[in-house]
Every structure is written in C-alpha cells, then in structure tokens.
DNA sequence: CGTGAGATCATC
DNA sequence: ATGATCTCACGA
C-alpha cells in the first residue's frame, strides 16, 4: 500500500507519479493511465478556484490522502485524490484506468455481464473515462472523503515505470480562461485506455 | 469511423 | 442555467 505521505508533495508531481500505479477497490485492481491536476489557488478550471469553498468542494480543503467524489452532468461521478495541506485545495482527477484484475466484477458493475460476454466496444469502454471508471469501480458520492489508505480503497505500486508521459491540456474546461492551456493532463503514451488523444 | 443530441440533477 | 460525461442513433 502506498502511504499517505505520497500525496503530501506538489500536486503536479503526485499526478505524474500516479501513472502506472494501481487502485485497489472491491477486489479490483485498476492501473491509472490518465490524470488531470486541479490547483485551486491559481486555477480557474478548479471547483476551488481562489479558495472558494462550497458544500460540494469542502473535501478539497482537507488534508492530503482522501478521495473527492462529486456528481457531474446529473448522472456521473468523478474520482479525485486530494493533495497538499489543509486549506490548500488541490486534487487530481482520475480520468482513465485499465482493469488488471477483477474484470468480471468490474464488467458486472458496469454492464451486468461477465467479462467474457462483453462486445469489443464494451471492453474498450469499460473504464476509459472518469464517469465510466467510477461505475466500474463502484465509486459514488458515498465514498466522498474516504481515506486513500483504507481497506475499501487504496493505491499500490506494482513497479510499472516503463513508459513515457504525455503532458497536454485538460479536457472540457472551456470556461477556465487562461487555465485552459495549462499542461496539467498527464497520460501514459500510446496506452490503449487513454480517453482522448 | 465520426458527429450530434439527449439524459438528468446538484450546485451556484 | 450549467457542467472536470456518456450513450445511442445516424451517416459515411
């Protein structure tokens, strides 16, 4: 298990170090393939821009090492990892994972089918997006504020480092003014599970 | 393969 | 009114 101090480092560093690590959840192992960083104090794309604290985003103001999960577009959840100290609202959005183990559990969460019953398209769409991976991993707002070193949700290092990191703009934050262009989205180069190239 | 509309609701 | 998204139908 990765210790909590892992998250007590600069958000952009933590985000890149998360690539290739594995989320353990309900007997599912899911490798992190794509992330985005959100840095409240200076980031107009972030819910907590300019330290703006609301009922929804207050978890971001807590200490590093917990999950921030919120509802988006009325029907989907997004999983974030909170970084930095208390009252420094920063987080990392998990955008895509590859299911390594527990494929039947994940595919049942998502499609009510076993993995070997999935179509090619369903396999591709199993967990390659922030909303999709939350369904596959059975994460909802009930897990908001959950510790990232709990038995129900934690991270492991499986020693996978043999990849290049692509750094690019974040997705779907057209309203974020100058922050639109911040290169704070990171993904594993050439990985088939990346949501958008 | 790509495109576009509709779903659906907490938040501001 | 809007969104850190996804699905489906449609056309190529």
GROMACS .gro file of N, CA and C in nm, chain A residues 16-182:
model
  501
   16UNK      N    1   0.185   1.294  -1.185
   16UNK     CA    2   0.266   1.214  -1.277
   16UNK      C    3   0.310   1.083  -1.214
   17UNK      N    4   0.336   1.086  -1.084
   17UNK     CA    5   0.378   0.963  -1.016
   17UNK      C    6   0.265   0.862  -1.003
   18UNK      N    7   0.141   0.908  -1.015
   18UNK     CA    8   0.028   0.816  -1.004
   18UNK      C    9   0.016   0.727  -1.129
   19UNK      N   10   0.068   0.774  -1.241
   19UNK     CA   11   0.058   0.693  -1.363
   19UNK      C   12   0.133   0.561  -1.343
   20UNK      N   13   0.068   0.453  -1.379
   20UNK     CA   14   0.129   0.321  -1.362
   20UNK      C   15   0.104   0.259  -1.226
   21UNK      N   16   0.052   0.338  -1.131
   21UNK     CA   17   0.015   0.283  -1.000
   21UNK      C   18  -0.122   0.217  -1.012
   22UNK      N   19  -0.162   0.143  -0.908
   22UNK     CA   20  -0.282   0.063  -0.916
   22UNK      C   21  -0.379   0.100  -0.805
   23UNK      N   22  -0.507   0.119  -0.841
   23UNK     CA   23  -0.613   0.141  -0.742
   23UNK      C   24  -0.669   0.005  -0.703
   24UNK      N   25  -0.677  -0.019  -0.572
   24UNK     CA   26  -0.737  -0.143  -0.523
   24UNK      C   27  -0.873  -0.109  -0.464
   25UNK      N   28  -0.976  -0.176  -0.516
   25UNK     CA   29  -1.113  -0.144  -0.477
   25UNK      C   30  -1.202  -0.266  -0.500
   26UNK      N   31  -1.263  -0.318  -0.395
   26UNK     CA   32  -1.356  -0.432  -0.412
   26UNK      C   33  -1.295  -0.547  -0.491
   27UNK      N   34  -1.173  -0.585  -0.459
   27UNK     CA   35  -1.105  -0.695  -0.530
   27UNK      C   36  -1.078  -0.664  -0.676
   28UNK      N   37  -1.087  -0.537  -0.713
   28UNK     CA   38  -1.050  -0.496  -0.848
   28UNK      C   39  -0.914  -0.425  -0.841
   29UNK      N   40  -0.827  -0.460  -0.933
   29UNK     CA   41  -0.701  -0.386  -0.949
   29UNK      C   42  -0.709  -0.306  -1.078
   30UNK      N   43  -0.692  -0.175  -1.068
   30UNK     CA   44  -0.709  -0.088  -1.184
   30UNK      C   45  -0.588   0.005  -1.196
   31UNK      N   46  -0.515  -0.007  -1.306
   31UNK     CA   47  -0.396   0.076  -1.323
   31UNK      C   48  -0.433   0.215  -1.375
   32UNK      N   49  -0.377   0.317  -1.312
   32UNK     CA   50  -0.404   0.455  -1.352
   32UNK      C   51  -0.328   0.488  -1.480
   33UNK      N   52  -0.402   0.532  -1.581
   33UNK     CA   53  -0.346   0.556  -1.713
   33UNK      C   54  -0.347   0.704  -1.749
   34UNK      N   55  -0.442   0.778  -1.691
   34UNK     CA   56  -0.463   0.918  -1.732
   34UNK      C   57  -0.517   0.998  -1.613
   35UNK      N   58  -0.458   1.117  -1.590
   35UNK     CA   59  -0.500   1.202  -1.478
   35UNK      C   60  -0.500   1.349  -1.521
   36UNK      N   61  -0.570   1.431  -1.443
   36UNK     CA   62  -0.562   1.576  -1.460
   36UNK      C   63  -0.542   1.640  -1.323
   37UNK      N   64  -0.463   1.747  -1.318
   37UNK     CA   65  -0.436   1.817  -1.192
   37UNK      C   66  -0.523   1.942  -1.182
   38UNK      N   67  -0.572   1.967  -1.062
   38UNK     CA   68  -0.651   2.088  -1.035
   38UNK      C   69  -0.595   2.156  -0.912
   39UNK      N   70  -0.554   2.281  -0.929
   39UNK     CA   71  -0.479   2.352  -0.825
   39UNK      C   72  -0.555   2.478  -0.788
   40UNK      N   73  -0.643   2.464  -0.689
   40UNK     CA   74  -0.741   2.565  -0.655
   40UNK      C   75  -0.693   2.709  -0.652
   41UNK      N   76  -0.586   2.740  -0.579
   41UNK     CA   77  -0.548   2.880  -0.561
   41UNK      C   78  -0.528   2.957  -0.691
   42UNK      N   79  -0.482   2.889  -0.798
   42UNK     CA   80  -0.446   2.963  -0.919
   42UNK      C   81  -0.516   2.913  -1.043
   43UNK      N   82  -0.619   2.828  -1.029
   43UNK     CA   83  -0.668   2.751  -1.143
   43UNK      C   84  -0.818   2.775  -1.164
   44UNK      N   85  -0.851   2.851  -1.269
   44UNK     CA   86  -0.992   2.881  -1.294
   44UNK      C   87  -1.070   2.760  -1.340
   45UNK      N   88  -1.003   2.650  -1.368
   45UNK     CA   89  -1.072   2.527  -1.404
   45UNK      C   90  -1.112   2.445  -1.282
   46UNK      N   91  -1.068   2.491  -1.165
   46UNK     CA   92  -1.087   2.412  -1.043
   46UNK      C   93  -1.210   2.459  -0.966
   47UNK      N   94  -1.286   2.364  -0.911
   47UNK     CA   95  -1.402   2.398  -0.829
   47UNK      C   96  -1.365   2.494  -0.717
   48UNK      N   97  -1.242   2.483  -0.667
   48UNK     CA   98  -1.199   2.562  -0.550
   48UNK      C   99  -1.110   2.678  -0.591
   49UNK      N  100  -1.133   2.731  -0.710
   49UNK     CA  101  -1.052   2.845  -0.755
   49UNK      C  102  -1.059   2.960  -0.656
   50UNK      N  103  -0.944   3.019  -0.631
   50UNK     CA  104  -0.936   3.134  -0.541
   50UNK      C  105  -0.987   3.100  -0.401
   51UNK      N  106  -0.965   2.974  -0.360
   51UNK     CA  107  -1.004   2.927  -0.227
   51UNK      C  108  -1.155   2.935  -0.204
   52UNK      N  109  -1.232   2.933  -0.312
   52UNK     CA  110  -1.378   2.938  -0.298
   52UNK      C  111  -1.430   2.805  -0.243
   53UNK      N  112  -1.478   2.807  -0.121
   53UNK     CA  113  -1.520   2.685  -0.052
   53UNK      C  114  -1.671   2.672  -0.055
   54UNK      N  115  -1.721   2.557  -0.096
   54UNK     CA  116  -1.865   2.531  -0.100
   54UNK      C  117  -1.894   2.397  -0.034
   55UNK      N  118  -2.021   2.368  -0.020
   55UNK     CA  119  -2.060   2.240   0.038
   55UNK      C  120  -2.003   2.124  -0.044
   56UNK      N  121  -2.008   2.140  -0.176
   56UNK     CA  122  -1.960   2.033  -0.263
   56UNK      C  123  -1.810   2.010  -0.247
   57UNK      N  124  -1.730   2.119  -0.254
   57UNK     CA  125  -1.586   2.101  -0.267
   57UNK      C  126  -1.509   2.109  -0.135
   58UNK      N  127  -1.578   2.114  -0.023
   58UNK     CA  128  -1.507   2.136   0.103
   58UNK      C  129  -1.405   2.026   0.133
   59UNK      N  130  -1.426   1.907   0.077
   59UNK     CA  131  -1.331   1.798   0.100
   59UNK      C  132  -1.192   1.833   0.044
   60UNK      N  133  -1.191   1.915  -0.061
   60UNK     CA  134  -1.062   1.955  -0.119
   60UNK      C  135  -0.979   2.037  -0.022
   61UNK      N  136  -1.044   2.098   0.077
   61UNK     CA  137  -0.972   2.182   0.173
   61UNK      C  138  -0.915   2.101   0.289
   62UNK      N  139  -0.943   1.972   0.290
   62UNK     CA  140  -0.890   1.889   0.397
   62UNK      C  141  -0.748   1.845   0.363
   63UNK      N  142  -0.689   1.765   0.453
   63UNK     CA  143  -0.551   1.723   0.433
   63UNK      C  144  -0.543   1.619   0.321
   64UNK      N  145  -0.426   1.613   0.257
   64UNK     CA  146  -0.396   1.518   0.151
   64UNK      C  147  -0.432   1.373   0.187
   65UNK      N  148  -0.458   1.293   0.082
   65UNK     CA  149  -0.474   1.150   0.103
   65UNK      C  150  -0.616   1.102   0.121
   66UNK      N  151  -0.715   1.178   0.071
   66UNK     CA  152  -0.853   1.132   0.074
   66UNK      C  153  -0.915   1.147  -0.065
   67UNK      N  154  -1.030   1.083  -0.083
   67UNK     CA  155  -1.098   1.089  -0.213
   67UNK      C  156  -1.197   1.205  -0.214
   68UNK      N  157  -1.202   1.275  -0.327
   68UNK     CA  158  -1.306   1.376  -0.351
   68UNK      C  159  -1.388   1.326  -0.469
   69UNK      N  160  -1.514   1.296  -0.443
   69UNK     CA  161  -1.601   1.242  -0.548
   69UNK      C  162  -1.725   1.329  -0.559
   70UNK      N  163  -1.754   1.373  -0.679
   70UNK     CA  164  -1.869   1.461  -0.698
   70UNK      C  165  -1.948   1.417  -0.821
   71UNK      N  166  -2.070   1.468  -0.830
   71UNK     CA  167  -2.159   1.433  -0.940
   71UNK      C  168  -2.139   1.531  -1.055
   72UNK      N  169  -2.136   1.478  -1.176
   72UNK     CA  170  -2.120   1.566  -1.292
   72UNK      C  171  -2.229   1.533  -1.395
   73UNK      N  172  -2.278   1.632  -1.463
   73UNK     CA  173  -2.381   1.618  -1.565
   73UNK      C  174  -2.503   1.542  -1.513
   74UNK      N  175  -2.531   1.558  -1.386
   74UNK     CA  176  -2.652   1.500  -1.332
   74UNK      C  177  -2.653   1.351  -1.314
   75UNK      N  178  -2.559   1.279  -1.374
   75UNK     CA  179  -2.568   1.133  -1.372
   75UNK      C  180  -2.436   1.058  -1.354
   76UNK      N  181  -2.324   1.126  -1.352
   76UNK     CA  182  -2.197   1.055  -1.341
   76UNK      C  183  -2.115   1.106  -1.224
   77UNK      N  184  -2.030   1.019  -1.171
   77UNK     CA  185  -1.940   1.057  -1.064
   77UNK      C  186  -1.798   1.071  -1.117
   78UNK      N  187  -1.720   1.159  -1.054
   78UNK     CA  188  -1.580   1.175  -1.088
   78UNK      C  189  -1.495   1.154  -0.963
   79UNK      N  190  -1.390   1.072  -0.977
   79UNK     CA  191  -1.300   1.040  -0.867
   79UNK      C  192  -1.176   1.128  -0.869
   80UNK      N  193  -1.150   1.195  -0.758
   80UNK     CA  194  -1.029   1.277  -0.743
   80UNK      C  195  -0.955   1.235  -0.617
   81UNK      N  196  -0.822   1.254  -0.617
   81UNK     CA  197  -0.740   1.236  -0.497
   81UNK      C  198  -0.698   1.374  -0.447
   82UNK      N  199  -0.724   1.401  -0.320
   82UNK     CA  200  -0.687   1.530  -0.263
   82UNK      C  201  -0.538   1.531  -0.228
   83UNK      N  202  -0.471   1.642  -0.263
   83UNK     CA  203  -0.330   1.659  -0.230
   83UNK      C  204  -0.312   1.786  -0.148
   84UNK      N  205  -0.190   1.807  -0.101
   84UNK     CA  206  -0.148   1.930  -0.031
   84UNK      C  207  -0.211   1.940   0.109
   85UNK      N  208  -0.164   2.041   0.181
   85UNK     CA  209  -0.202   2.058   0.322
   85UNK      C  210  -0.346   2.111   0.337
   86UNK      N  211  -0.390   2.114   0.461
   86UNK     CA  212  -0.520   2.171   0.494
   86UNK      C  213  -0.530   2.313   0.439
   87UNK      N  214  -0.645   2.344   0.382
   87UNK     CA  215  -0.673   2.477   0.326
   87UNK      C  216  -0.590   2.511   0.203
   88UNK      N  217  -0.529   2.408   0.142
   88UNK     CA  218  -0.470   2.424   0.009
   88UNK      C  219  -0.547   2.332  -0.085
   89UNK      N  220  -0.655   2.384  -0.143
   89UNK     CA  221  -0.748   2.297  -0.215
   89UNK      C  222  -0.694   2.253  -0.352
   90UNK      N  223  -0.634   2.137  -0.356
   90UNK     CA  224  -0.580   2.080  -0.480
   90UNK      C  225  -0.623   1.934  -0.489
   91UNK      N  226  -0.637   1.888  -0.614
   91UNK     CA  227  -0.678   1.748  -0.632
   91UNK      C  228  -0.637   1.699  -0.769
   92UNK      N  229  -0.642   1.568  -0.784
   92UNK     CA  230  -0.607   1.503  -0.909
   92UNK      C  231  -0.724   1.419  -0.955
   93UNK      N  232  -0.775   1.452  -1.073
   93UNK     CA  233  -0.887   1.377  -1.131
   93UNK      C  234  -0.833   1.253  -1.201
   94UNK      N  235  -0.890   1.138  -1.165
   94UNK     CA  236  -0.851   1.014  -1.233
   94UNK      C  237  -0.939   1.001  -1.358
   95UNK      N  238  -0.878   1.006  -1.474
   95UNK     CA  239  -0.956   1.010  -1.599
   95UNK      C  240  -0.970   0.875  -1.667
   96UNK      N  241  -0.874   0.786  -1.644
   96UNK     CA  242  -0.884   0.655  -1.710
   96UNK      C  243  -0.801   0.552  -1.637
   97UNK      N  244  -0.853   0.430  -1.630
   97UNK     CA  245  -0.778   0.319  -1.571
   97UNK      C  246  -0.790   0.196  -1.662
   98UNK      N  247  -0.694   0.106  -1.646
   98UNK     CA  248  -0.702  -0.025  -1.712
   98UNK      C  249  -0.726  -0.130  -1.604
   99UNK      N  250  -0.832  -0.208  -1.621
   99UNK     CA  251  -0.863  -0.312  -1.522
   99UNK      C  252  -0.766  -0.428  -1.540
  100UNK      N  253  -0.685  -0.455  -1.435
  100UNK     CA  254  -0.587  -0.563  -1.444
  100UNK      C  255  -0.641  -0.692  -1.384
  101UNK      N  256  -0.712  -0.679  -1.271
  101UNK     CA  257  -0.772  -0.797  -1.206
  101UNK      C  258  -0.912  -0.760  -1.160
  102UNK      N  259  -0.996  -0.863  -1.144
  102UNK     CA  260  -1.135  -0.838  -1.106
  102UNK      C  261  -1.218  -0.793  -1.225
  103UNK      N  262  -1.185  -0.843  -1.343
  103UNK     CA  263  -1.254  -0.798  -1.463
  103UNK      C  264  -1.402  -0.834  -1.463
  104UNK      N  265  -1.436  -0.949  -1.405
  104UNK     CA  266  -1.578  -0.987  -1.400
  104UNK      C  267  -1.655  -0.895  -1.306
  105UNK      N  268  -1.592  -0.858  -1.194
  105UNK     CA  269  -1.660  -0.768  -1.100
  105UNK      C  270  -1.684  -0.633  -1.167
  106UNK      N  271  -1.578  -0.581  -1.231
  106UNK     CA  272  -1.590  -0.450  -1.296
  106UNK      C  273  -1.694  -0.452  -1.408
  107UNK      N  274  -1.694  -0.558  -1.489
  107UNK     CA  275  -1.788  -0.561  -1.601
  107UNK      C  276  -1.931  -0.581  -1.553
  108UNK      N  277  -1.948  -0.650  -1.441
  108UNK     CA  278  -2.082  -0.661  -1.385
  108UNK      C  279  -2.129  -0.528  -1.326
  109UNK      N  280  -2.039  -0.455  -1.261
  109UNK     CA  281  -2.075  -0.322  -1.212
  109UNK      C  282  -2.124  -0.234  -1.326
  110UNK      N  283  -2.064  -0.249  -1.439
  110UNK     CA  284  -2.090  -0.157  -1.549
  110UNK      C  285  -2.198  -0.204  -1.644
  111UNK      N  286  -2.197  -0.331  -1.677
  111UNK     CA  287  -2.290  -0.381  -1.780
  111UNK      C  288  -2.380  -0.495  -1.732
  112UNK      N  289  -2.364  -0.538  -1.607
  112UNK     CA  290  -2.435  -0.657  -1.561
  112UNK      C  291  -2.404  -0.779  -1.648
  113UNK      N  292  -2.281  -0.787  -1.693
  113UNK     CA  293  -2.236  -0.901  -1.773
  113UNK      C  294  -2.098  -0.944  -1.723
  114UNK      N  295  -2.066  -1.073  -1.743
  114UNK     CA  296  -1.930  -1.115  -1.715
  114UNK      C  297  -1.838  -1.066  -1.826
  115UNK      N  298  -1.709  -1.062  -1.795
  115UNK     CA  299  -1.615  -1.002  -1.888
  115UNK      C  300  -1.616  -1.073  -2.023
  116UNK      N  301  -1.629  -1.206  -2.022
  116UNK     CA  302  -1.622  -1.280  -2.149
  116UNK      C  303  -1.750  -1.266  -2.231
  117UNK      N  304  -1.850  -1.196  -2.175
  117UNK     CA  305  -1.972  -1.171  -2.251
  117UNK      C  306  -1.971  -1.034  -2.319
  118UNK      N  307  -1.868  -0.956  -2.292
  118UNK     CA  308  -1.867  -0.819  -2.343
  118UNK      C  309  -1.833  -0.814  -2.493
  119UNK      N  310  -1.892  -0.718  -2.561
  119UNK     CA  311  -1.855  -0.691  -2.700
  119UNK      C  312  -1.722  -0.617  -2.702
  120UNK      N  313  -1.664  -0.609  -2.819
  120UNK     CA  314  -1.538  -0.538  -2.834
  120UNK      C  315  -1.552  -0.393  -2.787
  121UNK      N  316  -1.663  -0.334  -2.826
  121UNK     CA  317  -1.689  -0.194  -2.789
  121UNK      C  318  -1.702  -0.179  -2.637
  122UNK      N  319  -1.771  -0.273  -2.574
  122UNK     CA  320  -1.788  -0.266  -2.429
  122UNK      C  321  -1.656  -0.282  -2.356
  123UNK      N  322  -1.569  -0.367  -2.407
  123UNK     CA  323  -1.437  -0.383  -2.346
  123UNK      C  324  -1.360  -0.252  -2.354
  124UNK      N  325  -1.365  -0.190  -2.469
  124UNK     CA  326  -1.295  -0.062  -2.486
  124UNK      C  327  -1.350   0.044  -2.392
  125UNK      N  328  -1.481   0.043  -2.370
  125UNK     CA  329  -1.545   0.147  -2.289
  125UNK      C  330  -1.560   0.110  -2.142
  126UNK      N  331  -1.495   0.004  -2.100
  126UNK     CA  332  -1.513  -0.045  -1.963
  126UNK      C  333  -1.475   0.060  -1.858
  127UNK      N  334  -1.363   0.127  -1.878
  127UNK     CA  335  -1.316   0.220  -1.773
  127UNK      C  336  -1.229   0.333  -1.829
  128UNK      N  337  -1.248   0.368  -1.958
  128UNK     CA  338  -1.162   0.470  -2.020
  128UNK      C  339  -1.226   0.609  -2.016
  129UNK      N  340  -1.267   0.652  -1.898
  129UNK     CA  341  -1.323   0.785  -1.879
  129UNK      C  342  -1.358   0.802  -1.733
  130UNK      N  343  -1.362   0.926  -1.683
  130UNK     CA  344  -1.383   0.948  -1.540
  130UNK      C  345  -1.517   0.895  -1.488
  131UNK      N  346  -1.623   0.913  -1.565
  131UNK     CA  347  -1.752   0.860  -1.524
  131UNK      C  348  -1.757   0.708  -1.533
  132UNK      N  349  -1.698   0.656  -1.640
  132UNK     CA  350  -1.701   0.511  -1.663
  132UNK      C  351  -1.626   0.435  -1.555
  133UNK      N  352  -1.509   0.487  -1.518
  133UNK     CA  353  -1.430   0.412  -1.419
  133UNK      C  354  -1.498   0.413  -1.283
  134UNK      N  355  -1.572   0.518  -1.251
  134UNK     CA  356  -1.644   0.519  -1.123
  134UNK      C  357  -1.753   0.413  -1.121
  135UNK      N  358  -1.819   0.391  -1.235
  135UNK     CA  359  -1.919   0.284  -1.241
  135UNK      C  360  -1.850   0.148  -1.227
  136UNK      N  361  -1.741   0.129  -1.300
  136UNK     CA  362  -1.670   0.001  -1.297
  136UNK      C  363  -1.617  -0.032  -1.159
  137UNK      N  364  -1.571   0.071  -1.086
  137UNK     CA  365  -1.513   0.051  -0.954
  137UNK      C  366  -1.617   0.070  -0.842
  138UNK      N  367  -1.742   0.093  -0.880
  138UNK     CA  368  -1.849   0.112  -0.783
  138UNK      C  369  -1.817   0.224  -0.684
  139UNK      N  370  -1.777   0.338  -0.739
  139UNK     CA  371  -1.748   0.456  -0.657
  139UNK      C  372  -1.856   0.560  -0.681
  140UNK      N  373  -1.917   0.608  -0.572
  140UNK     CA  374  -2.018   0.713  -0.581
  140UNK      C  375  -1.989   0.817  -0.472
  141UNK      N  376  -2.076   0.912  -0.459
  141UNK     CA  377  -2.055   1.015  -0.358
  141UNK      C  378  -2.056   0.958  -0.216
  142UNK      N  379  -2.104   0.835  -0.201
  142UNK     CA  380  -2.092   0.770  -0.070
  142UNK      C  381  -1.947   0.756  -0.028
  143UNK      N  382  -1.857   0.747  -0.123
  143UNK     CA  383  -1.715   0.733  -0.092
  143UNK      C  384  -1.642   0.867  -0.086
  144UNK      N  385  -1.717   0.977  -0.099
  144UNK     CA  386  -1.654   1.108  -0.086
  144UNK      C  387  -1.588   1.118   0.051
  145UNK      N  388  -1.466   1.170   0.055
  145UNK     CA  389  -1.391   1.189   0.179
  145UNK      C  390  -1.329   1.059   0.233
  146UNK      N  391  -1.345   0.949   0.161
  146UNK     CA  392  -1.286   0.823   0.206
  146UNK      C  393  -1.133   0.832   0.200
  147UNK      N  394  -1.067   0.780   0.303
  147UNK     CA  395  -0.920   0.779   0.305
  147UNK      C  396  -0.865   0.690   0.193
  148UNK      N  397  -0.750   0.731   0.140
  148UNK     CA  398  -0.686   0.653   0.033
  148UNK      C  399  -0.592   0.547   0.089
  149UNK      N  400  -0.595   0.529   0.221
  149UNK     CA  401  -0.525   0.415   0.281
  149UNK      C  402  -0.625   0.332   0.361
  150UNK      N  403  -0.749   0.322   0.310
  150UNK     CA  404  -0.850   0.241   0.378
  150UNK      C  405  -0.861   0.106   0.308
  151UNK      N  406  -0.919   0.010   0.375
  151UNK     CA  407  -0.927  -0.124   0.316
  151UNK      C  408  -1.019  -0.126   0.195
  152UNK      N  409  -1.109  -0.031   0.186
  152UNK     CA  410  -1.202  -0.025   0.074
  152UNK      C  411  -1.146   0.047  -0.048
  153UNK      N  412  -1.038   0.117  -0.029
  153UNK     CA  413  -0.980   0.196  -0.138
  153UNK      C  414  -0.837   0.235  -0.104
  154UNK      N  415  -0.743   0.182  -0.180
  154UNK     CA  416  -0.604   0.223  -0.159
  154UNK      C  417  -0.524   0.205  -0.287
  155UNK      N  418  -0.400   0.253  -0.282
  155UNK     CA  419  -0.314   0.254  -0.401
  155UNK      C  420  -0.194   0.163  -0.378
  156UNK      N  421  -0.152   0.096  -0.484
  156UNK     CA  422  -0.032   0.013  -0.474
  156UNK      C  423   0.064   0.046  -0.587
  157UNK      N  424   0.192   0.027  -0.556
  157UNK     CA  425   0.298   0.045  -0.656
  157UNK      C  426   0.336  -0.093  -0.707
  158UNK      N  427   0.311  -0.119  -0.836
  158UNK     CA  428   0.346  -0.250  -0.892
  158UNK      C  429   0.475  -0.242  -0.973
  159UNK      N  430   0.545  -0.129  -0.960
  159UNK     CA  431   0.676  -0.117  -1.023
  159UNK      C  432   0.673  -0.094  -1.173
  160UNK      N  433   0.557  -0.054  -1.224
  160UNK     CA  434   0.548  -0.030  -1.368
  160UNK      C  435   0.591   0.113  -1.398
  161UNK      N  436   0.705   0.127  -1.460
  161UNK     CA  437   0.757   0.262  -1.490
  161UNK      C  438   0.807   0.273  -1.633
  162UNK      N  439   0.791   0.168  -1.709
  162UNK     CA  440   0.849   0.163  -1.843
  162UNK      C  441   0.755   0.227  -1.946
  163UNK      N  442   0.739   0.361  -1.933
  163UNK     CA  443   0.651   0.431  -2.028
  163UNK      C  444   0.692   0.577  -2.033
  164UNK      N  445   0.649   0.644  -2.138
  164UNK     CA  446   0.668   0.789  -2.148
  164UNK      C  447   0.540   0.858  -2.103
  165UNK      N  448   0.555   0.978  -2.046
  165UNK     CA  449   0.439   1.055  -2.001
  165UNK      C  450   0.410   1.166  -2.103
  166UNK      N  451   0.287   1.170  -2.151
  166UNK     CA  452   0.243   1.279  -2.238
  166UNK      C  453   0.182   1.387  -2.150
  167UNK      N  454   0.223   1.513  -2.174
  167UNK     CA  455   0.169   1.625  -2.097
  167UNK      C  456   0.091   1.716  -2.192
  168UNK      N  457  -0.034   1.742  -2.159
  168UNK     CA  458  -0.116   1.819  -2.252
  168UNK      C  459  -0.225   1.896  -2.177
  169UNK      N  460  -0.311   1.963  -2.253
  169UNK     CA  461  -0.419   2.043  -2.195
  169UNK      C  462  -0.528   1.953  -2.138
  170UNK      N  463  -0.601   2.008  -2.043
  170UNK     CA  464  -0.710   1.931  -1.983
  170UNK      C  465  -0.834   1.934  -2.073
  171UNK      N  466  -0.929   1.848  -2.039
  171UNK     CA  467  -1.044   1.824  -2.125
  171UNK      C  468  -1.168   1.895  -2.071
  172UNK      N  469  -1.245   1.957  -2.162
  172UNK     CA  470  -1.377   2.012  -2.127
  172UNK      C  471  -1.377   2.113  -2.012
  173UNK      N  472  -1.289   2.211  -2.021
  173UNK     CA  473  -1.292   2.320  -1.923
  173UNK      C  474  -1.288   2.453  -1.999
  174UNK      N  475  -1.374   2.465  -2.100
  174UNK     CA  476  -1.373   2.581  -2.189
  174UNK      C  477  -1.390   2.715  -2.115
  175UNK      N  478  -1.453   2.710  -2.000
  175UNK     CA  479  -1.483   2.831  -1.923
  175UNK      C  480  -1.363   2.879  -1.842
  176UNK      N  481  -1.250   2.806  -1.844
  176UNK     CA  482  -1.144   2.827  -1.744
  176UNK      C  483  -1.044   2.935  -1.782
  177UNK      N  484  -1.080   3.020  -1.882
  177UNK     CA  485  -0.992   3.131  -1.918
  177UNK      C  486  -0.850   3.085  -1.948
  178UNK      N  487  -0.750   3.156  -1.892
  178UNK     CA  488  -0.611   3.124  -1.926
  178UNK      C  489  -0.572   2.983  -1.881
  179UNK      N  490  -0.644   2.928  -1.783
  179UNK     CA  491  -0.608   2.795  -1.731
  179UNK      C  492  -0.639   2.684  -1.831
  180UNK      N  493  -0.718   2.718  -1.936
  180UNK     CA  494  -0.748   2.618  -2.039
  180UNK      C  495  -0.619   2.556  -2.093
  181UNK      N  496  -0.517   2.639  -2.105
  181UNK     CA  497  -0.393   2.595  -2.172
  181UNK      C  498  -0.288   2.535  -2.078
  182UNK      N  499  -0.315   2.532  -1.948
  182UNK     CA  500  -0.216   2.474  -1.857
  182UNK      C  501  -0.196   2.326  -1.891
   0.00000   0.00000   0.00000
